[in-house]
Structures are given as C-alpha cells and as structure tokens.
Short mmCIF file of C-alpha atoms in Angstrom, two decimals:
data_model
loop_
_atom_site.label_atom_id
_atom_site.label_comp_id
_atom_site.label_asym_id
_atom_site.label_seq_id
_atom_site.Cartn_x
_atom_site.Cartn_y
_atom_site.Cartn_z
CA MET A 7 49.75 5.58 -13.22
CA ARG A 8 49.51 3.24 -9.31
CA SER A 9 47.08 6.79 -7.99
CA LEU A 10 44.61 5.64 -11.09
CA LEU A 11 44.46 2.63 -10.09
CA VAL A 12 43.80 3.33 -6.33
CA SER A 13 41.18 5.70 -7.67
CA ILE A 14 39.10 2.92 -9.41
CA VAL A 15 39.88 0.74 -6.65
CA ILE A 16 38.39 3.36 -4.80
CA VAL A 17 35.75 4.12 -6.63
CA ALA A 18 34.39 0.45 -7.25
CA PHE A 19 34.70 -0.05 -3.87
CA LEU A 20 32.10 2.78 -2.79
CA SER A 21 30.01 1.71 -6.06
CA ALA A 22 29.63 -2.23 -4.21
CA CYS A 23 29.09 0.23 -0.82
CA GLN A 24 25.80 1.94 -1.68
CA SER A 25 23.99 0.02 -3.80
CA ASN A 26 20.51 -1.53 -3.00
CA PRO A 27 21.04 -4.61 -0.43
CA TYR A 28 17.52 -5.22 -0.93
CA LYS A 29 16.78 -7.60 -4.00
CA TYR A 30 12.71 -8.83 -5.65
CA THR A 31 11.45 -11.38 -6.25
CA PRO A 32 7.70 -11.10 -7.94
CA LEU A 33 4.47 -12.56 -6.44
CA GLU A 34 3.81 -15.28 -7.97
CA THR A 35 0.07 -16.30 -9.36
CA THR A 36 -0.79 -18.70 -7.80
CA CYS A 37 0.86 -17.68 -4.04
CA CYS A 38 -2.13 -16.28 -2.94
CA ALA A 39 -5.78 -18.12 -2.65
CA ASP A 40 -8.65 -14.83 -3.63
CA THR A 41 -6.46 -12.53 -4.89
CA SER A 42 -6.53 -11.95 -8.59
CA SER A 43 -3.93 -11.17 -10.96
CA GLU A 44 -4.17 -7.84 -11.14
CA GLU A 45 -4.25 -7.57 -6.91
CA LEU A 46 -1.02 -9.55 -7.21
CA LYS A 47 0.56 -7.27 -9.80
CA LEU A 48 -0.32 -4.56 -7.31
CA TYR A 49 1.53 -5.62 -4.57
CA ASN A 50 4.29 -6.48 -7.21
CA LEU A 51 5.14 -3.09 -8.59
CA LEU A 52 5.03 -1.49 -5.09
CA ASN A 53 7.54 -4.04 -3.42
CA GLU A 54 9.42 -3.37 -6.70
CA TYR A 55 9.30 0.49 -6.06
CA ARG A 56 10.49 0.37 -2.23
CA VAL A 57 13.54 -1.88 -3.17
CA LYS A 58 14.20 1.15 -6.17
CA ASN A 59 14.47 3.31 -3.62
CA GLY A 60 16.61 0.95 -0.89
CA LEU A 61 13.22 -0.31 0.87
CA PRO A 62 12.75 -3.86 2.04
CA THR A 63 9.71 -5.53 0.91
CA ILE A 64 7.22 -6.46 3.23
CA PRO A 65 5.57 -8.95 3.12
CA PHE A 66 1.57 -10.06 1.93
CA SER A 67 -0.95 -9.67 4.26
CA PRO A 68 -4.30 -12.30 3.58
CA SER A 69 -6.07 -10.03 6.43
CA LEU A 70 -5.31 -6.49 5.32
CA THR A 71 -5.74 -8.24 1.61
CA TYR A 72 -9.23 -9.54 2.46
CA VAL A 73 -9.89 -5.77 4.58
CA ALA A 74 -8.38 -3.95 1.32
CA GLN A 75 -10.60 -6.07 -0.75
CA THR A 76 -13.50 -5.83 1.52
CA HIS A 77 -12.76 -1.63 1.26
CA ALA A 78 -12.54 -1.65 -2.90
CA ARG A 79 -16.14 -3.43 -2.93
CA ASP A 80 -18.18 -1.35 -0.40
CA LEU A 81 -16.24 1.92 -2.06
CA SER A 82 -17.65 0.89 -5.52
CA GLU A 83 -21.49 -0.15 -4.11
CA ASN A 84 -21.96 2.93 -0.90
CA PRO A 85 -19.49 5.68 -2.56
CA PRO A 86 -18.29 8.50 -0.41
CA LYS A 87 -20.14 11.39 -0.49
CA GLY A 88 -20.57 14.95 0.40
CA LYS A 89 -17.00 15.48 2.87
CA CYS A 90 -16.99 11.77 2.89
CA ASN A 91 -13.43 10.73 0.74
CA MET A 92 -12.28 7.22 0.29
CA HIS A 93 -11.09 6.50 3.70
CA SER A 94 -14.91 6.18 4.82
CA TRP A 95 -17.11 2.64 5.27
CA SER A 96 -20.20 3.32 5.07
CA SER A 97 -23.19 1.08 7.16
CA SER A 98 -23.75 -1.49 4.45
CA GLY A 99 -21.58 -4.22 6.54
CA LYS A 100 -20.43 -5.35 9.30
CA TRP A 101 -18.74 -2.71 10.80
CA SER A 102 -18.20 0.31 12.20
CA GLU A 103 -19.42 2.69 9.89
CA CYS A 104 -17.79 7.05 9.43
CA CYS A 105 -17.45 9.49 7.44
CA TYR A 106 -13.96 9.95 6.99
CA THR A 107 -13.01 13.71 6.24
CA SER A 108 -9.95 16.25 5.46
CA ASP A 109 -9.72 16.70 8.89
CA HIS A 110 -9.33 13.67 10.52
CA ALA A 111 -10.95 13.78 12.79
CA GLN A 112 -12.61 9.56 12.21
CA ALA A 113 -9.44 8.58 11.43
CA GLN A 114 -9.39 5.88 14.83
CA CYS A 115 -12.69 4.04 12.55
CA MET A 116 -10.87 3.55 9.56
CA TRP A 117 -6.94 3.15 11.45
CA ASN A 118 -9.17 -0.09 13.96
CA LYS A 119 -10.26 -2.06 10.46
CA PRO A 120 -7.80 -4.66 9.95
CA ARG A 121 -8.56 -5.77 14.13
CA GLU A 122 -12.40 -5.30 13.18
CA LEU A 123 -13.27 -7.88 10.21
CA THR A 124 -9.95 -9.96 10.89
CA GLY A 125 -7.71 -11.44 13.48
CA TYR A 126 -5.37 -8.53 12.88
CA PRO A 127 -3.12 -7.13 15.77
CA GLY A 128 -2.68 -3.85 14.40
CA ASN A 129 -4.45 -0.49 13.16
CA GLY A 130 -3.81 -0.73 9.49
CA PHE A 131 -3.28 2.85 7.55
CA GLU A 132 -4.60 3.05 3.25
CA ASN A 133 -3.64 4.44 0.22
CA ALA A 134 -7.17 4.81 -1.50
CA TYR A 135 -6.59 5.45 -5.70
CA SER A 136 -10.31 5.93 -7.95
CA VAL A 137 -10.96 6.52 -12.06
CA THR A 138 -13.37 9.08 -12.25
CA SER A 139 -14.54 7.72 -15.00
CA GLU A 140 -16.82 4.08 -15.84
CA TYR A 141 -14.26 4.43 -19.64
CA LYS A 142 -11.41 5.00 -18.03
CA LYS A 143 -9.97 0.75 -16.50
CA LEU A 144 -8.50 0.85 -13.54
CA SER A 145 -4.94 -0.87 -12.97
CA ALA A 146 -2.13 -2.15 -11.21
CA MET A 147 -0.31 0.44 -12.86
CA SER A 148 -2.49 3.17 -12.57
CA ALA A 149 -2.62 3.08 -9.27
CA ILE A 150 0.70 2.94 -8.05
CA ASN A 151 2.01 5.88 -10.89
CA SER A 152 -1.01 7.94 -9.21
CA TRP A 153 0.42 6.89 -5.48
CA LYS A 154 4.13 8.20 -6.58
CA LYS A 155 3.10 11.36 -8.04
CA SER A 156 1.22 11.78 -4.86
CA ARG A 157 3.66 13.01 -2.09
CA SER A 158 1.40 11.93 1.04
CA HIS A 159 1.04 8.44 -0.91
CA LYS A 160 4.80 7.96 -2.28
CA ALA A 161 4.68 8.57 1.82
CA VAL A 162 3.49 6.20 2.70
CA ILE A 163 4.92 3.67 0.90
CA LEU A 164 8.27 4.47 1.18
CA ASN A 165 8.22 5.54 5.07
CA GLN A 166 8.81 8.74 4.59
CA GLY A 167 7.52 12.08 6.57
CA ILE A 168 5.71 11.28 9.19
CA TRP A 169 5.76 7.66 8.35
CA ASN A 170 9.67 7.64 8.58
CA ASP A 171 9.78 5.31 12.28
CA HIS A 172 6.32 3.76 10.24
CA HIS A 173 8.57 0.23 9.83
CA TRP A 174 5.51 -1.73 7.48
CA GLN A 175 5.90 -5.55 8.45
CA ALA A 176 2.35 -6.45 6.55
CA VAL A 177 0.68 -4.96 3.23
CA GLY A 178 -2.68 -6.50 1.69
CA VAL A 179 -4.78 -5.60 -1.51
CA GLY A 180 -7.47 -4.99 -3.16
CA ILE A 181 -9.07 -3.86 -6.69
CA TYR A 182 -12.56 -3.47 -7.23
CA SER A 183 -14.68 -2.02 -10.00
CA ARG A 184 -13.29 1.53 -10.62
CA TYR A 185 -11.77 1.20 -6.55
CA ALA A 186 -7.92 0.02 -5.58
CA VAL A 187 -6.69 0.56 -2.07
CA VAL A 188 -3.70 -1.15 0.08
CA TRP A 189 -3.87 -1.18 2.52
CA PHE A 190 -0.24 -0.94 5.69
CA GLY A 191 0.43 -2.25 9.11
CA LYS A 192 3.51 -2.44 11.49
CA GLU A 193 3.03 -5.62 12.95
CA THR A 194 3.30 -8.71 11.40
CA ASP A 195 0.50 -10.26 10.59
CA PRO A 196 -0.46 -13.81 12.26
CA ALA A 197 -2.86 -15.17 9.39
CA LYS A 198 0.29 -16.08 6.89
#
C-alpha cells in the first residue's frame, strides 16, 4: 500500500512538472484600433495554438499588423500572376515591388517590408492564405486550420525546423477580401 501511495505522489509530481507553463488570455476587441474582429480572432487563435504546443504567446504588433493589412489589400487588388506567389508585392503602392518565386530569390524584398513601410526595426516573415473561390468565405478559423495542415506554415508558427532559433517578439495580422496574412518578427515592436 505504501509503495502505491509513493507511486501516485511521484506520478502527480512528474505531471505537474510537465504541465504547460504558458497561459493565454485572448485580446479584447477594444485593444487594437484599426483591427477587425476577424483579424483579432486570427491573432487569438494563433496564440492559443502556440500555448497548446507549449510555446509562449507572441505580442501583438501594430507595425506588423499594418504591413499585414497592407499586403492583404495589395494581394486582393493586384493578385500575383505567373510564377509569382502570395509573398509578392505589386508596383501599385509606396513600396518596392517584387515577384516572389518558389526559389526564394526575392526573399529579401519580403523581409524588408516592415522597415520599408513602418518603423519596425527588423525583418518580417509571412504566412499567407487565400480562399480560391469567391463563393467560399474567408475566416480566421479557415486560415489557421490551413496553416496547421501545412508543414512549412506550421513550422513558422511553432518555431520548428529552420525556425527553431527564431524567438518571435512581434506578430501582426491582416485579413482583406479573400486573403489572410500573418507577419512574424524577432524584434520587439517600438510602436507598442
């Protein structure tokens, strides 16, 4: 009987040691001016997913949100063509255009966008999602579920693989029309 009691105490102790130290309280809809309720929902879903996977939350970034919202609108109004993917930027704004291809030859153009458009001091890294049919509704849930199913997008969100040594200190969200984008950064956003 005594050995059973000792075993139960040991199991309870080990379980407590392995519990997730991170907790998440969703941001309220009044927190962030110029952020839609669906964008805020995407931010909250992203952080809930990280916490469920034993990772800390990422602070909301006004600067990276501006970049995300700008890019979602640009993608909607000027969809990439040919070999250009959703990390591309058009020539229709106050930014440098680039055709981002699968060989990542124009990666620097994307990484520079936060510094190009805001006072954010570091590089930005993007997850992008779109619904392919105008009849399918884009939602925060559909975007996060798509990224969870994609090994490369999931790796960015959960700091896995080549993203393992990246410690996100800022994240921004943007949803417009059929596009949802999330921008991650390693530096703290001075615009907090």
